[in-house]
Coordinates of C-alpha atoms and ligand atoms in Angstrom, one line a residue:
M1 CA 5.2 -4.2 29.3
K2 CA 3.1 -2.9 32.2
I3 CA 3.0 0.8 31.2
F4 CA 1.4 -0.1 27.9
E5 CA -1.4 -1.9 29.7
E6 CA -1.7 0.9 32.2
I7 CA -1.9 3.9 29.9
E8 CA -1.7 3.1 26.2
S9 CA -5.0 3.0 24.4
E10 CA -6.8 -0.2 23.5
V11 CA -6.6 0.8 19.9
Q12 CA -3.2 -0.8 19.5
S13 CA -3.0 -3.4 16.8
Y14 CA 0.5 -4.5 15.6
A15 CA 1.7 -4.4 19.2
R16 CA -0.8 -7.2 20.0
A17 CA 0.4 -9.4 17.1
F18 CA 4.1 -8.9 18.0
P19 CA 4.2 -8.5 21.8
K20 CA 7.9 -7.9 22.3
M21 CA 9.8 -4.9 23.5
F22 CA 11.7 -3.7 20.3
E23 CA 14.8 -1.7 20.8
K24 CA 16.9 -1.5 17.6
A25 CA 16.7 -2.2 13.9
K26 CA 19.0 -2.3 11.0
G27 CA 18.2 -3.2 7.4
E28 CA 15.7 -6.1 7.4
W29 CA 16.3 -6.9 11.0
M30 CA 14.7 -5.8 14.3
Y31 CA 16.0 -6.6 17.7
D32 CA 14.2 -6.8 21.0
R33 CA 15.5 -5.6 24.4
E34 CA 16.9 -9.1 25.1
G35 CA 18.9 -8.9 21.9
N36 CA 16.8 -11.5 19.9
A37 CA 16.7 -10.8 16.2
Y38 CA 13.6 -10.8 14.1
L39 CA 13.4 -10.7 10.3
D40 CA 11.0 -7.9 9.3
F41 CA 8.6 -8.9 6.6
L42 CA 6.2 -6.1 7.8
A43 CA 8.5 -3.2 7.0
G44 CA 6.4 -0.6 8.7
A45 CA 3.4 -1.6 6.6
G46 CA 5.3 -0.6 3.5
T47 CA 7.1 2.4 5.0
L48 CA 10.6 0.8 5.1
N49 CA 11.2 -0.2 1.5
Y50 CA 14.9 0.7 2.0
G51 CA 15.1 -1.1 5.3
H52 CA 15.6 0.3 8.8
N53 CA 18.2 3.0 9.4
N54 CA 19.6 2.9 5.9
D55 CA 23.2 4.1 6.0
H56 CA 22.9 5.8 2.7
F57 CA 20.5 8.3 4.2
K58 CA 21.5 8.2 7.8
G59 CA 24.8 10.2 7.1
A60 CA 22.9 12.9 5.2
L61 CA 20.4 13.2 8.1
L62 CA 23.0 13.3 10.8
E63 CA 24.9 15.9 9.0
Y64 CA 21.8 18.0 8.4
I65 CA 20.9 17.8 12.1
E66 CA 24.5 18.5 13.2
N67 CA 24.4 21.7 11.1
D68 CA 21.2 22.9 12.7
G69 CA 19.3 22.6 9.4
I70 CA 15.6 23.6 9.6
C71 CA 13.7 20.7 11.1
H72 CA 10.1 22.0 11.0
G73 CA 9.3 24.6 8.4
L74 CA 5.5 24.8 7.8
D75 CA 5.5 25.4 4.1
L76 CA 8.4 27.8 4.0
H77 CA 11.0 27.5 1.3
T78 CA 14.0 25.8 2.7
T79 CA 17.2 24.5 1.1
A80 CA 16.2 21.0 2.1
K81 CA 12.8 21.3 0.3
E82 CA 14.5 22.9 -2.7
A83 CA 16.9 20.0 -3.0
F84 CA 14.1 17.4 -2.6
L85 CA 12.0 19.0 -5.3
T86 CA 14.9 19.4 -7.7
T87 CA 15.8 15.7 -7.3
L88 CA 12.2 14.6 -7.6
N89 CA 11.9 16.6 -10.8
E90 CA 15.2 15.6 -12.4
K91 CA 15.3 11.9 -11.4
I92 CA 11.6 10.9 -11.2
F93 CA 9.4 13.2 -13.3
Q94 CA 11.7 14.2 -16.2
P95 CA 12.9 10.7 -17.2
R96 CA 9.3 9.5 -17.2
G97 CA 8.0 12.5 -19.1
M98 CA 5.8 13.5 -16.2
E99 CA 4.6 17.0 -15.3
Y100 CA 3.1 17.4 -11.9
M101 CA 2.7 20.1 -9.3
V102 CA 3.7 18.9 -5.8
Q103 CA 1.4 19.6 -2.9
F104 CA 2.9 19.0 0.6
T105 CA 0.1 17.8 2.9
G106 CA 0.1 16.7 6.5
P107 CA 2.6 13.8 6.8
T108 CA 0.4 10.7 6.7
G109 CA -1.1 8.8 3.8
T110 CA -4.6 9.7 4.7
N111 CA -3.7 13.4 4.7
A112 CA -2.7 13.0 1.1
V113 CA -5.8 11.1 0.1
E114 CA -8.0 13.8 1.7
A115 CA -6.3 16.5 -0.2
A116 CA -6.5 14.6 -3.5
I117 CA -10.3 14.0 -3.0
K118 CA -10.8 17.6 -2.1
V119 CA -8.9 19.1 -5.0
A120 CA -10.7 16.8 -7.4
R121 CA -14.1 17.9 -6.0
N122 CA -13.2 21.6 -6.1
V123 CA -11.9 21.5 -9.6
T124 CA -14.7 19.6 -11.1
G125 CA -17.5 21.0 -9.0
R126 CA -18.8 17.4 -8.4
E127 CA -19.0 15.6 -5.1
N128 CA -19.1 11.9 -6.0
I129 CA -15.9 9.9 -6.0
V130 CA -15.7 6.3 -7.3
S131 CA -13.7 3.9 -5.2
F132 CA -13.4 0.1 -5.2
T133 CA -14.4 -2.9 -3.2
N134 CA -11.6 -3.9 -0.8
G135 CA -9.9 -0.5 -1.3
F136 CA -8.0 1.0 1.6
H137 CA -7.2 4.7 1.7
G138 CA -6.9 5.6 5.3
V139 CA -9.1 6.2 8.4
T140 CA -9.9 10.0 8.4
L141 CA -13.5 10.5 7.3
G142 CA -13.0 11.3 3.7
S143 CA -10.5 8.5 3.1
L144 CA -12.5 6.2 5.2
A145 CA -15.6 6.8 3.1
A146 CA -13.5 5.5 0.2
T147 CA -12.3 2.5 2.2
G148 CA -14.2 -0.7 2.0
N149 CA -13.3 -2.5 5.3
S150 CA -16.3 -2.7 7.7
H151 CA -14.1 -2.9 10.8
H152 CA -12.6 0.5 10.0
R153 CA -15.8 2.0 8.6
G154 CA -17.7 0.9 11.7
A155 CA -15.6 3.1 13.9
S156 CA -16.5 6.3 12.1
G157 CA -19.4 7.1 14.3
T158 CA -21.1 9.0 11.5
T159 CA -22.4 8.6 7.9
L160 CA -19.7 8.1 5.3
N161 CA -20.8 9.6 2.1
G162 CA -19.8 11.1 -1.2
I163 CA -18.6 7.7 -2.6
S164 CA -19.9 5.2 -5.1
R165 CA -18.3 1.8 -4.8
M166 CA -17.5 -0.2 -7.9
P167 CA -16.2 -3.8 -8.2
Y168 CA -12.4 -4.0 -8.4
D169 CA -10.6 -6.1 -11.0
G170 CA -11.5 -9.8 -10.5
Y171 CA -14.2 -9.1 -7.9
I172 CA -16.9 -10.8 -9.9
G173 CA -14.6 -13.5 -11.3
D174 CA -11.5 -13.5 -13.6
D175 CA -13.5 -13.4 -16.8
I176 CA -15.5 -10.3 -16.1
D177 CA -14.1 -6.8 -16.9
T178 CA -15.6 -4.7 -14.2
T179 CA -14.6 -1.5 -16.0
A180 CA -17.3 -2.3 -18.5
Y181 CA -19.8 -1.9 -15.6
L182 CA -18.3 1.4 -14.6
D183 CA -18.6 2.6 -18.2
K184 CA -22.2 1.5 -18.3
V185 CA -23.3 3.2 -15.1
L186 CA -21.5 6.4 -16.1
S187 CA -23.1 6.3 -19.5
D188 CA -26.6 5.6 -18.2
S189 CA -28.4 8.7 -16.8
S190 CA -30.7 6.5 -14.7
S191 CA -28.0 4.3 -13.2
G192 CA -28.3 6.2 -9.9
V193 CA -24.5 6.8 -9.9
D194 CA -23.8 10.5 -10.1
L195 CA -21.1 11.6 -12.5
P196 CA -18.0 11.5 -10.2
A197 CA -15.3 14.1 -9.8
A198 CA -12.7 11.3 -9.8
V199 CA -12.0 7.6 -9.6
L200 CA -9.7 6.7 -6.7
V201 CA -7.8 3.4 -7.2
E202 CA -4.9 1.4 -5.9
T203 CA -3.1 -0.6 -8.7
V204 CA -2.4 -3.3 -6.1
Q205 CA -4.7 -3.3 -3.1
G206 CA -2.4 -3.8 -0.1
E207 CA -4.7 -3.8 2.9
G208 CA -7.5 -5.3 0.8
G209 CA -5.5 -8.6 0.4
I210 CA -2.9 -8.0 -2.3
N211 CA -5.4 -7.8 -5.1
V212 CA -3.6 -6.9 -8.4
A213 CA -5.3 -4.9 -11.1
T214 CA -4.2 -6.1 -14.5
T215 CA -2.5 -3.7 -16.9
E216 CA -5.4 -4.0 -19.3
W217 CA -8.0 -3.2 -16.5
L218 CA -6.0 -0.1 -15.5
R219 CA -5.8 1.0 -19.1
N220 CA -9.5 0.5 -19.6
L221 CA -10.1 2.4 -16.3
S222 CA -8.0 5.3 -17.5
A223 CA -9.8 5.4 -20.9
I224 CA -13.2 5.4 -19.2
C225 CA -12.2 8.3 -17.0
K226 CA -11.1 10.2 -20.1
K227 CA -14.3 9.3 -21.9
H228 CA -16.5 10.7 -19.1
D229 CA -14.2 13.6 -18.2
V230 CA -13.6 12.1 -14.8
L231 CA -10.2 12.5 -13.0
L232 CA -8.1 9.5 -12.2
I233 CA -6.4 9.4 -8.8
V234 CA -3.9 6.6 -8.2
D235 CA -3.3 6.0 -4.5
D236 CA 0.3 4.9 -4.6
I237 CA 0.9 5.2 -0.9
Q238 CA 1.6 1.5 -0.4
A239 CA 2.3 0.3 -4.0
G240 CA 4.6 3.2 -4.9
C241 CA 8.3 4.0 -4.2
G242 CA 9.5 0.8 -5.9
R243 CA 7.4 -1.8 -4.2
T244 CA 6.0 -3.3 -7.5
G245 CA 9.3 -3.0 -9.4
S246 CA 9.1 0.5 -10.7
F247 CA 9.0 3.9 -8.8
F248 CA 5.3 4.3 -9.5
S249 CA 3.1 1.2 -9.6
F250 CA 1.2 2.4 -12.7
E251 CA 4.3 2.7 -14.9
E252 CA 3.9 -0.8 -16.4
A253 CA 0.3 0.1 -17.5
E254 CA 1.6 3.3 -19.1
I255 CA -1.3 5.3 -17.8
K256 CA -1.1 8.9 -16.8
P257 CA -3.1 9.6 -13.6
D258 CA -4.3 13.2 -13.1
I259 CA -3.5 13.0 -9.4
V260 CA -1.1 10.7 -7.5
T261 CA -0.8 10.2 -3.7
L262 CA 2.5 9.2 -2.2
S263 CA 3.6 8.6 1.4
K264 CA 4.9 5.6 3.4
S265 CA 8.3 4.9 1.9
L266 CA 8.7 8.3 0.3
S267 CA 11.0 9.6 3.0
G268 CA 12.9 6.4 2.8
Y269 CA 13.8 6.5 6.5
G270 CA 10.4 5.9 8.1
L271 CA 10.0 9.7 8.7
P272 CA 6.4 10.9 8.2
F273 CA 6.0 12.5 4.8
A274 CA 3.2 12.7 2.2
I275 CA 2.6 14.5 -1.1
V276 CA 0.0 14.8 -3.8
L277 CA 1.1 15.1 -7.4
I278 CA -1.4 17.2 -9.3
R279 CA -1.6 17.7 -13.1
P280 CA -0.7 21.5 -13.5
E281 CA -4.1 22.6 -14.9
L282 CA -5.8 21.0 -11.8
D283 CA -3.6 22.8 -9.2
Q284 CA -6.3 25.4 -8.6
W285 CA -5.8 25.7 -4.8
R286 CA -6.0 29.2 -3.5
P287 CA -3.2 30.1 -1.0
G288 CA -3.6 28.4 2.3
E289 CA -7.0 26.9 1.4
H290 CA -5.8 23.4 2.5
N291 CA -3.1 23.6 5.1
G292 CA -1.6 21.7 8.1
T293 CA 1.1 22.4 10.6
F294 CA 3.3 19.4 9.7
R295 CA 3.7 19.9 5.9
G296 CA 7.4 20.8 6.3
N297 CA 9.2 17.8 7.8
N298 CA 12.5 18.9 6.5
L299 CA 14.3 15.8 7.9
A300 CA 12.1 13.8 5.6
F301 CA 13.0 16.0 2.7
V302 CA 16.7 15.2 3.3
T303 CA 16.2 11.4 3.5
A304 CA 13.7 11.4 0.6
K305 CA 16.3 13.2 -1.6
A306 CA 19.0 10.8 -0.6
A307 CA 16.7 7.8 -1.3
I308 CA 15.9 9.0 -4.8
D309 CA 19.6 9.9 -5.5
H310 CA 20.8 6.5 -4.3
Y311 CA 18.2 4.1 -5.6
W312 CA 16.5 5.9 -8.5
S313 CA 19.4 7.6 -10.5
D314 CA 19.3 4.6 -12.9
D315 CA 17.2 1.4 -13.3
S316 CA 19.5 -1.0 -11.5
F317 CA 17.5 -0.9 -8.3
A318 CA 14.2 -1.5 -10.1
K319 CA 15.8 -4.5 -11.8
E320 CA 16.9 -5.9 -8.4
V321 CA 13.3 -5.5 -7.1
Q322 CA 12.0 -7.3 -10.1
R323 CA 14.6 -10.1 -9.7
K324 CA 13.8 -10.6 -6.0
G325 CA 10.0 -10.3 -6.7
A326 CA 10.3 -13.2 -9.2
Y327 CA 12.1 -15.2 -6.6
I328 CA 9.4 -14.5 -4.0
A329 CA 6.6 -15.5 -6.5
E330 CA 8.5 -18.7 -7.4
R331 CA 8.8 -19.7 -3.7
L332 CA 5.2 -18.9 -2.9
E333 CA 4.0 -20.8 -5.9
K334 CA 6.1 -23.8 -4.8
I335 CA 4.4 -23.6 -1.4
V336 CA 1.0 -23.5 -3.0
A337 CA 1.9 -26.4 -5.3
T338 CA 3.3 -28.5 -2.5
Y339 CA 0.8 -27.9 0.3
G340 CA -2.1 -26.0 -1.2
E341 CA -4.2 -29.0 -2.6
G342 CA -5.6 -26.6 -5.2
N343 CA -7.1 -24.3 -2.5
L344 CA -4.3 -21.9 -1.7
T345 CA -3.2 -19.3 -4.2
T346 CA -0.5 -16.7 -4.6
R347 CA -1.0 -13.1 -5.6
G348 CA 1.0 -10.0 -6.1
R349 CA 3.4 -8.0 -8.3
G350 CA 7.1 -7.2 -7.7
M351 CA 7.9 -7.4 -4.1
F352 CA 4.3 -6.9 -3.1
Q353 CA 3.3 -10.6 -2.8
G354 CA 1.0 -12.7 -0.7
L355 CA -0.2 -16.2 0.1
N356 CA -4.0 -16.4 0.0
C357 CA -4.8 -18.9 2.7
V358 CA -8.6 -18.5 2.1
S359 CA -9.4 -18.4 5.8
G360 CA -8.2 -15.7 8.3
E361 CA -7.9 -18.3 11.0
F362 CA -5.5 -20.4 8.9
A363 CA -3.5 -17.3 7.8
G364 CA -3.3 -16.0 11.4
K365 CA -1.9 -19.3 12.6
I366 CA 0.8 -19.2 10.0
A367 CA 1.7 -15.6 10.9
R368 CA 1.8 -16.4 14.6
L369 CA 4.0 -19.5 14.1
A370 CA 6.3 -17.6 11.8
F371 CA 6.7 -15.0 14.6
K372 CA 7.7 -17.7 17.0
K373 CA 10.3 -18.7 14.5
G374 CA 11.6 -15.1 14.3
L375 CA 9.7 -13.7 11.3
I376 CA 7.5 -10.6 11.6
I377 CA 4.8 -10.9 9.1
E378 CA 1.2 -9.7 8.9
T379 CA -2.0 -10.7 7.2
S380 CA -4.4 -8.6 5.1
G381 CA -7.7 -8.9 3.2
A382 CA -11.3 -8.7 4.2
D383 CA -10.9 -11.7 6.6
D384 CA -7.2 -11.3 7.1
Q385 CA -6.8 -14.4 4.9
V386 CA -3.7 -13.3 3.0
V387 CA -0.2 -13.7 4.5
K388 CA 1.5 -10.6 3.2
C389 CA 5.2 -10.6 2.3
L390 CA 6.3 -7.0 2.6
C391 CA 10.0 -7.2 3.3
S392 CA 12.3 -4.3 2.6
L393 CA 13.3 -4.1 -1.1
T394 CA 16.9 -3.9 0.0
I395 CA 16.8 -7.3 1.8
S396 CA 19.8 -9.6 1.2
D397 CA 19.2 -12.8 -0.9
E398 CA 20.1 -14.8 2.2
S399 CA 17.6 -13.1 4.5
L400 CA 14.9 -13.3 1.8
K401 CA 15.5 -17.0 1.5
K402 CA 15.4 -17.4 5.3
G403 CA 12.1 -15.5 5.5
L404 CA 10.5 -17.6 2.8
D405 CA 11.9 -20.8 4.4
I406 CA 10.1 -19.8 7.7
I407 CA 6.9 -19.2 5.8
E408 CA 7.1 -22.6 4.2
E409 CA 7.9 -24.3 7.5
S410 CA 5.0 -22.5 9.2
V411 CA 2.6 -23.5 6.5
R412 CA 3.7 -27.1 6.7
E413 CA 3.5 -27.3 10.5
V414 CA 0.1 -25.5 10.7
L415 CA -1.2 -27.8 8.0
G416 CA 0.1 -30.8 9.9
N417 CA -2.4 -30.0 12.7
M418 CA -5.4 -29.4 10.4
D419 CA -7.9 -32.0 9.1
Q420 CA -8.7 -30.2 5.9
L421 CA -7.7 -27.0 4.0
P422 CA -10.2 -24.2 3.8
E423 CA -11.8 -23.9 0.4
E424 CA -12.5 -20.7 -1.5
E425 CA -16.2 -20.1 -1.8
N426 CA -17.1 -19.6 -5.5
F427 CA -19.7 -16.9 -4.9
F428 CA -20.4 -16.3 -8.6
S429 CA -20.4 -20.0 -9.5
D430 CA -21.6 -21.3 -12.9
D431 CA -24.7 -22.7 -11.0
W432 CA -27.0 -19.6 -11.3
Q433 CA -28.9 -20.8 -8.2
A434 CA -25.8 -20.7 -6.0
P435 CA -26.5 -17.3 -4.4
L436 CA -30.1 -18.4 -3.8
K437 CA -28.9 -21.5 -2.0
L438 CA -26.7 -19.4 0.2
I439 CA -29.7 -17.4 1.2
T440 CA -32.1 -20.3 1.8
N441 CA -29.4 -22.5 3.4
P442 CA -26.8 -20.4 5.1
S443 CA -25.1 -23.4 6.6
Ligands
LIG1 C1 -3.1 2.6 -0.3 C2 -3.1 3.3 1.0 N1 -3.6 4.5 1.1 C3 -3.7 5.2 2.2 C4 -3.2 4.7 3.4 C5 -3.3 5.5 4.7 O1 -2.0 5.9 5.1 P1 -1.8 6.3 6.6 O2 -1.9 5.1 7.4 O3 -0.3 6.8 6.6 O4 -2.7 7.4 6.9 C6 -2.7 3.4 3.4 C7 -2.2 2.8 4.6 O5 -2.0 1.6 4.7 C8 -2.6 2.7 2.2 O6 -2.2 1.4 2.1

């Protein structure tokens, strides 16, 4: 481990939480140098939906490399790109009645978000973008401006602007439809919120703590965008590629975003790859206006095509994800009912699920103990209060049960050493003076 201390930057994060020397990985398992096995419920922060080194894509990748296929191709037309686009069109767009132009951006999620924001601004001639509380869209300056988290925002070193923040679904309480507020401020010429180019939203906020927008909220949001002639951008970088039980996370809501960002599990193999889907009329880029050297990771095109062919040629995989998702939800609900004393809650959709432990300290203890028991799992949310189950979608039933057993054991053991469970603060309580009390009596 010495070399990492000597010359790797302090900026490391996951490496601090899981301080082992990892060497190999297969499916839902990772192995350290000593040969110890770890069950991976982190899955590359949503990049390994199909597991590590998936054999269905590995063969195609090895064959492509063996034949000296183009590896790096800028934005040149290549046979690998042709095959990927054809499969994407035939197996993803056409069956869903979707029409999009595909923009290849730099290979990370934030590259796709930057391009999406930029095209929306250029097409509409407006600067403002609406994004939501607890949203996470990446850490380059444009995406970071749209991101809520103060830890990441604080590192920008400059002003983050061009964004109006709106409350996400459930932010002010379950009974309040926050889209009504958005509609009001966009309708009121004195609201102080400039008419935006676009609304940028995650259907399930991954880094923000697995906050799920309801179908109704998403439909309202889409309708309000249409009403005010504002573009709707769905950031499906973490929630897409099957995570919620359908290829796109917004399918259940039956909305039609103007722009969609995809990355993470798109290549299927963990290879860097990102795209922006743009409604044809909005694809008003001029040649080369937005570029980047790494827009042609042809190895990723090969594995992305293989992933779509193998998992998305029919709906059997989606059904499997829904089945496993229901099992995860059932197990987490049982944990909450058994140990939660009314304070812990579950959250999520499909195989994008979490256990809200209310306090980051408590959630962190659970994740650390789980790691000692061989489970790699992270926390998310404003205070890292949510234990985030993000296993590969291809995980076996046996491994899934094992991972959830470890979570349950860890919750039980951590609780055994605690006097009392943390309690959710009801910020918007029925008692109208509650916020005042918080100010006058911070303790
Ligand atoms: C919804 C969403 N958008 C954008 C990003 C940024 O992706 P990247 O880290 O690849 O830049 C993330 C990363 O977690 C994400 O979850």
